[in-house]
Tab-separated table of C-alpha atoms and ligand atoms in Angstrom:
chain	number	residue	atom	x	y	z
A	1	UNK	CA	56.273	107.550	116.320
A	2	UNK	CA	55.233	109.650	119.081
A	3	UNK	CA	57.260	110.096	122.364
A	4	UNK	CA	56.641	111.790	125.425
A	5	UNK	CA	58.710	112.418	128.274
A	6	UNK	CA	57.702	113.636	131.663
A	7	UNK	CA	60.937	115.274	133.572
A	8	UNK	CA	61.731	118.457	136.185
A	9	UNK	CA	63.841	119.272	133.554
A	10	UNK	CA	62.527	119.624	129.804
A	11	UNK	CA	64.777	122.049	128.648
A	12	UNK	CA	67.736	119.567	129.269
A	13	UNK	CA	66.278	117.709	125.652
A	14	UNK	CA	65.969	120.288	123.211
A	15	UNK	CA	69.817	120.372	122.622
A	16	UNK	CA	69.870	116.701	121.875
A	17	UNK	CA	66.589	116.413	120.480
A	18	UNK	CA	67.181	119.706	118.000
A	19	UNK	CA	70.548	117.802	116.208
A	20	UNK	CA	71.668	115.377	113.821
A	21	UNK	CA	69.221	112.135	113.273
A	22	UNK	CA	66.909	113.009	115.996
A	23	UNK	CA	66.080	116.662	114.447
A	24	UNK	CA	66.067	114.838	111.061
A	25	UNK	CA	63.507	112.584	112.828
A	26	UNK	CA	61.550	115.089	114.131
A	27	UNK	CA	61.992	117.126	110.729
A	28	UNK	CA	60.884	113.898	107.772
A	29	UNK	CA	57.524	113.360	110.136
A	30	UNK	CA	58.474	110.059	111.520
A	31	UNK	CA	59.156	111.885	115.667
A	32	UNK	CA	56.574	113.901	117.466
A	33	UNK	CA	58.780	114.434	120.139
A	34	UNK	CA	57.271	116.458	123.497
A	35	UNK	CA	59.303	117.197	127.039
A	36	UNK	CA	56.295	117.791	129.487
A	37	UNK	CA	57.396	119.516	132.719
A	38	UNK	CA	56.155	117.611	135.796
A	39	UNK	CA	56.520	120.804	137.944
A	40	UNK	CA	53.807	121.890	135.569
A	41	UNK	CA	51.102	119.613	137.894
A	42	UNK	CA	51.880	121.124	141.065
A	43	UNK	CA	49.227	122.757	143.211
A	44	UNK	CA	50.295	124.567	145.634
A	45	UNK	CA	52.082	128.037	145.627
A	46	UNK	CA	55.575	127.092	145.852
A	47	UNK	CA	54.772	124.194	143.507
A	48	UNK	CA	56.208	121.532	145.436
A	49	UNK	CA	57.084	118.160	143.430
A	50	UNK	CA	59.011	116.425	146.093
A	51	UNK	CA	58.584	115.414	149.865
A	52	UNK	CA	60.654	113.096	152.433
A	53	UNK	CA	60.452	109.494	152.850
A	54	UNK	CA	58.292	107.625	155.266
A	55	UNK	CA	60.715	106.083	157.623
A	56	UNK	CA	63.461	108.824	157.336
A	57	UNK	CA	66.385	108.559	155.340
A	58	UNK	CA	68.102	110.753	153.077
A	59	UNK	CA	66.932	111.747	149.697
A	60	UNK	CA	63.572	113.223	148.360
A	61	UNK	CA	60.769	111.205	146.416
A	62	UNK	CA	58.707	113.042	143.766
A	63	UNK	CA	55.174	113.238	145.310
A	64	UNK	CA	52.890	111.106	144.034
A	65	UNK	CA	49.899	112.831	143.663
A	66	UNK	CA	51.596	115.159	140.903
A	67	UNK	CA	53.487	112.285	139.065
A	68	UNK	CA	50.275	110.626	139.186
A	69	UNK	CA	48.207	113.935	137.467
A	70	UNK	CA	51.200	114.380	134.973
A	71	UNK	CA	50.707	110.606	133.488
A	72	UNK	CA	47.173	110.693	133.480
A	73	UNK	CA	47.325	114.174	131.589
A	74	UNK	CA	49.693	112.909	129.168
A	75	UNK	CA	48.705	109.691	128.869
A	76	UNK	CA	45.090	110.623	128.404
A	77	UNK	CA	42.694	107.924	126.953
A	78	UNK	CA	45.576	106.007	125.155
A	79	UNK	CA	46.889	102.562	125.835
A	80	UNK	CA	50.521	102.898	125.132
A	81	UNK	CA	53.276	102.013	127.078
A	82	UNK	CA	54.256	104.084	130.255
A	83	UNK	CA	58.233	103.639	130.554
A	84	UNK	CA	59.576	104.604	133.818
A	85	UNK	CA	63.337	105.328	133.178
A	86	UNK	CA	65.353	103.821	136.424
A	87	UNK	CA	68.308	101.625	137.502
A	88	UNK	CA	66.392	99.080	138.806
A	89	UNK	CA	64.432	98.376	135.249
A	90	UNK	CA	65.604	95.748	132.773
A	91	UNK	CA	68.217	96.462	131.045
A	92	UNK	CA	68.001	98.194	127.008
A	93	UNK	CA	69.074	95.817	124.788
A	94	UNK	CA	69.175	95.998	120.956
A	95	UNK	CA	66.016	93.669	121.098
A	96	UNK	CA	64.517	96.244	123.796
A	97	UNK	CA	65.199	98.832	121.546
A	98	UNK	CA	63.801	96.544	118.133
A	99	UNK	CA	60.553	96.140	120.621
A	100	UNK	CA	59.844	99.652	121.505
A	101	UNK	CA	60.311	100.779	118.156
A	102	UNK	CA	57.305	98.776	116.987
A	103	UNK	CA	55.242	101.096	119.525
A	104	UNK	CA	53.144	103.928	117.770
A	105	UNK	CA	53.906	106.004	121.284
A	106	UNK	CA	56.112	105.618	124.044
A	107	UNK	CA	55.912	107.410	127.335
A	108	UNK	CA	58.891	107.954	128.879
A	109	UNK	CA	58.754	108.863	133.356
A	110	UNK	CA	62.322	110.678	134.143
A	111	UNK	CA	62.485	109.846	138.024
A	112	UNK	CA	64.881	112.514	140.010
A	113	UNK	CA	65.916	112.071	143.470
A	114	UNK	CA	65.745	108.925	145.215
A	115	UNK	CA	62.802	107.951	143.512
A	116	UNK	CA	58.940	107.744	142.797
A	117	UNK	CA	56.132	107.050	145.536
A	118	UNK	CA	55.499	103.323	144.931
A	119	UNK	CA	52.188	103.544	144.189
A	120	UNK	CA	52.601	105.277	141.445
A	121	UNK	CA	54.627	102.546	140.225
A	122	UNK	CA	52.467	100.631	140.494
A	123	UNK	CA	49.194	102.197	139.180
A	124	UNK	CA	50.656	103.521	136.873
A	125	UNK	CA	53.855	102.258	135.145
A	126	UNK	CA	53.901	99.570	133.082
A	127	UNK	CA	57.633	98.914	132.291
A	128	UNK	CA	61.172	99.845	133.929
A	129	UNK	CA	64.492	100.258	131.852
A	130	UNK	CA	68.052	100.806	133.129
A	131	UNK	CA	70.481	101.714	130.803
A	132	UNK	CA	73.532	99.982	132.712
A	133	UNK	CA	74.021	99.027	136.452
A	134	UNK	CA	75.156	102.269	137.156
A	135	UNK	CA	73.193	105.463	138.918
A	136	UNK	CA	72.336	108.609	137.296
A	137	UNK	CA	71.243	111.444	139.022
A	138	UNK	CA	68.311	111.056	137.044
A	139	UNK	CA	66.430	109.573	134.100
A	140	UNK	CA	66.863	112.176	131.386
A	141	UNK	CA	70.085	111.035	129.809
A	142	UNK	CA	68.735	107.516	130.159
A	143	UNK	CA	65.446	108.521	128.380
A	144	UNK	CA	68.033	110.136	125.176
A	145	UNK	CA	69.738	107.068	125.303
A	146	UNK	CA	66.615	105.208	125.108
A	147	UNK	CA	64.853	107.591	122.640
A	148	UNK	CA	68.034	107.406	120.047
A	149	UNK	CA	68.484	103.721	120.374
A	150	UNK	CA	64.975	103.095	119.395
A	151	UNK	CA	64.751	105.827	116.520
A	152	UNK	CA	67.517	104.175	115.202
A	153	UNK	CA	65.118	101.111	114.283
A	154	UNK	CA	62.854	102.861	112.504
A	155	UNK	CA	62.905	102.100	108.758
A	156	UNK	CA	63.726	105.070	106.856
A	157	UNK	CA	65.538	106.872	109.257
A	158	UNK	CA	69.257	105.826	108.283
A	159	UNK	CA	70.313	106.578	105.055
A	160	UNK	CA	71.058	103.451	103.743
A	161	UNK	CA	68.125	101.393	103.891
A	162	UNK	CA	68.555	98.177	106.531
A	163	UNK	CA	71.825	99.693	107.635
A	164	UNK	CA	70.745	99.154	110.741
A	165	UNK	CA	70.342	95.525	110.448
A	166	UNK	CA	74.111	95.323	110.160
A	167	UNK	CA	75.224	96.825	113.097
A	168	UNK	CA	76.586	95.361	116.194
A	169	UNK	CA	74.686	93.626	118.261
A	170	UNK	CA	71.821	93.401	115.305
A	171	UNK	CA	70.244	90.674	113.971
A	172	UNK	CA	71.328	91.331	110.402
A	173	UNK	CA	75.335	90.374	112.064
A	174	UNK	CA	74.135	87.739	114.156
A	175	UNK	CA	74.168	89.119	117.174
A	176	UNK	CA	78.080	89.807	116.462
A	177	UNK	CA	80.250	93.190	116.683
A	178	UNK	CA	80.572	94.716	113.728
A	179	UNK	CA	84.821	94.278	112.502
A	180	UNK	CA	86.909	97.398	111.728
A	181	UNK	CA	86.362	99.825	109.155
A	182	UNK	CA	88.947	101.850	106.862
A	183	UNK	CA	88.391	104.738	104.408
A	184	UNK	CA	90.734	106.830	102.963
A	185	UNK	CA	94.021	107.260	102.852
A	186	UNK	CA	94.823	103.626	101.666
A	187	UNK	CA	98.286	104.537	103.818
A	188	UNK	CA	98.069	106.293	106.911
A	189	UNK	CA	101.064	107.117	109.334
A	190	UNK	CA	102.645	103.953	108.101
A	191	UNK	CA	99.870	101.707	108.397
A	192	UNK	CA	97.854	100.181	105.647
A	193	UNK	CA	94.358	98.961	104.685
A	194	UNK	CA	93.456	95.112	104.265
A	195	UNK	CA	94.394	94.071	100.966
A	196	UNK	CA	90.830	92.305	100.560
A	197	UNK	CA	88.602	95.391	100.675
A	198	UNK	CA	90.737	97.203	97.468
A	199	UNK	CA	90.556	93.663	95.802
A	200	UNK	CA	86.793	94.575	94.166
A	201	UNK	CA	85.944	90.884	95.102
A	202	UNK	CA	82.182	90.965	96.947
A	203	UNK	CA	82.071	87.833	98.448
A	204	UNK	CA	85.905	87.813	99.509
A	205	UNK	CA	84.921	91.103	101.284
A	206	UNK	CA	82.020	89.737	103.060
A	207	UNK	CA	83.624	86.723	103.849
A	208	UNK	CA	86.419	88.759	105.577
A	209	UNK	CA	83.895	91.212	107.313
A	210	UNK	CA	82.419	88.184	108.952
A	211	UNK	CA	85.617	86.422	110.080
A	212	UNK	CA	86.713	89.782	111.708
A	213	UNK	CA	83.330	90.406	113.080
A	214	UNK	CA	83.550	87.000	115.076
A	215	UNK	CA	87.287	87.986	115.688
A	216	UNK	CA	86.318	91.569	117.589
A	217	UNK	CA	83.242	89.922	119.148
A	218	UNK	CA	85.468	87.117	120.722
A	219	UNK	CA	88.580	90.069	121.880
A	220	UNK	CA	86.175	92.261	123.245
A	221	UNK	CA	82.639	90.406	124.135
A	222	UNK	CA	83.234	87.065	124.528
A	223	UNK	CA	80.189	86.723	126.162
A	224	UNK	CA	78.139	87.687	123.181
A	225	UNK	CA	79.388	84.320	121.564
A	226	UNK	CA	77.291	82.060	123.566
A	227	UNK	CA	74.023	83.799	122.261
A	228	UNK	CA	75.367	84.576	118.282
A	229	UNK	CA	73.662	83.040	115.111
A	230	UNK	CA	76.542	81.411	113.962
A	231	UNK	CA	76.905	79.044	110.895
A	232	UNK	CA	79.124	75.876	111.199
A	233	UNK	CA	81.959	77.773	108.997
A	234	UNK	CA	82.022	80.698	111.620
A	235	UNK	CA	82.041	78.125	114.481
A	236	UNK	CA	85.092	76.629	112.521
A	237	UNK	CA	86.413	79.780	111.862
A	238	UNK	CA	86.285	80.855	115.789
A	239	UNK	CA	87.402	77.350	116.854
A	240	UNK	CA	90.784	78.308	114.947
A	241	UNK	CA	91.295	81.644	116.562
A	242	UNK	CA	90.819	79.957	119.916
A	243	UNK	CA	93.446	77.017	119.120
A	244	UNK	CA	95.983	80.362	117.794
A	245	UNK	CA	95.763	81.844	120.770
A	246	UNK	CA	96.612	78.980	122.643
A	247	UNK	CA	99.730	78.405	120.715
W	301	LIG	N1	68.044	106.689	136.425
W	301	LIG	C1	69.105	106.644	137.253
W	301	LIG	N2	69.977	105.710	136.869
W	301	LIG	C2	69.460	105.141	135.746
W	301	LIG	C3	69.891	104.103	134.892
W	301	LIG	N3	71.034	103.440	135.087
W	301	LIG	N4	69.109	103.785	133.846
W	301	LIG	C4	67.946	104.414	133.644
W	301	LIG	N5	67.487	105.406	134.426
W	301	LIG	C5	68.235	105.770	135.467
């Protein structure tokens, strides 16, 4: 996969992007990974990127003549995706990230003070994503969040092979949390490990994995419920927590 990213401030991704699975990425072939430095499509002498609003009001918008030059350089003659990073975009999802992954490139547009000229938006963007409802003071965190979320779906990248697919919020768990995990000690500062996962019994294991996935799912995202793949013994299961509780 191929990613670009257009940003004031390239040299804020080499630390990330030089580390753990994104340099191992970059290093097995599978990430061509390139910061391009909007300032770079300035003009003038001072090599101005920004300018005031129409109308007044605080803040600065990046100028859209050299946004629009730094997409068009990057993007060239291709057809992929131009991602503007931005609060106001729809919000990355597991199955945002399981979409974007099947893209051969992604173009990622870091927007820094208040914002972009509109019409660059819309000439020249063709999808928004927010990484919470929350405001950064810019899109370049947003962009590593983005860029390791989707990596992250690429087969091969992960050690074990579809270890991804078992994650939370992945398909593989049914849209579940994933439970708790142990290793060892078996006994640590008094407290034990489930007697189930020393037993050596598979299915008992997985059968306990999934009862304590819907368990953490329900105590911490009860909302997640609603939309989960869930069989008619995990709906069973879940109805019994739910009658506990009430006790
Ligand atoms: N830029 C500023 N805030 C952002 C957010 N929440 N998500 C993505 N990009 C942003």
């Amino acid at each position: 996969m191929k990613i670009d990213v257009l940003t004031l401030f390239p040299s804020m991704f080499e630390p990330v992007m030089s580390e753990s699975m994104m340099w191992k990425a970059r290093d097995r072939g599978l990430l061509d990974f390139q910061a391009h430095d909007i300032r770079g499509y300035a003009v003038d002498k001072h090599r101005t990127v920004d300018d005031s609003p129409y109308g007044g009001g605080g803040g600065m918008i990046l100028k859209p003549d050299v946004l629009a030059r730094a997409i068009e350089a990057v993007k060239a003659d291709d057809q992929s995706p131009v991602i503007l990073m931005s609060p106001q975009g729809r919000l990355l999802t597991h199955a945002v990230a399981l979409e974007l992954s099947r893209h051969a490139r992604l173009i990622l547009v870091c927007g820094r003070y208040e914002g972009i000229d509109e019409r660059v938006r819309e000439l020249a963007i063709n999808d928004e994503i927010s990484i919470g409802d929350y405001v950064l003071t810019g899109g370049e965190l947003a962009a590593m969040v983005l860029i390791d979320a989707v990596l992250r779906q690429i087969p091969g990248l992960l050690g074990a092979e579809g270890a991804q697919d078992r994650d939370s919020h992945a398909d593989g768990l049914g849209g579940l949390l994933e439970g708790p995990h142990y290793t060892r000690p078996a006994e640590f500062r008094g407290l034990g490990v489930p007697a189930v996962l020393t037993s050596g019994h598979h299915a008992e294991v997985d059968r306990w994995r999934r009862r304590q996935a819907i368990k953490r799912t329900w105590q911490m995202r009860p909302d997640l419920l609603a939309r989960a793949n869930l069989s008619d013994e995990d709906r069973a299961f879940l109805a019994q927590l739910m009658e506990d509780a009430g006790d």
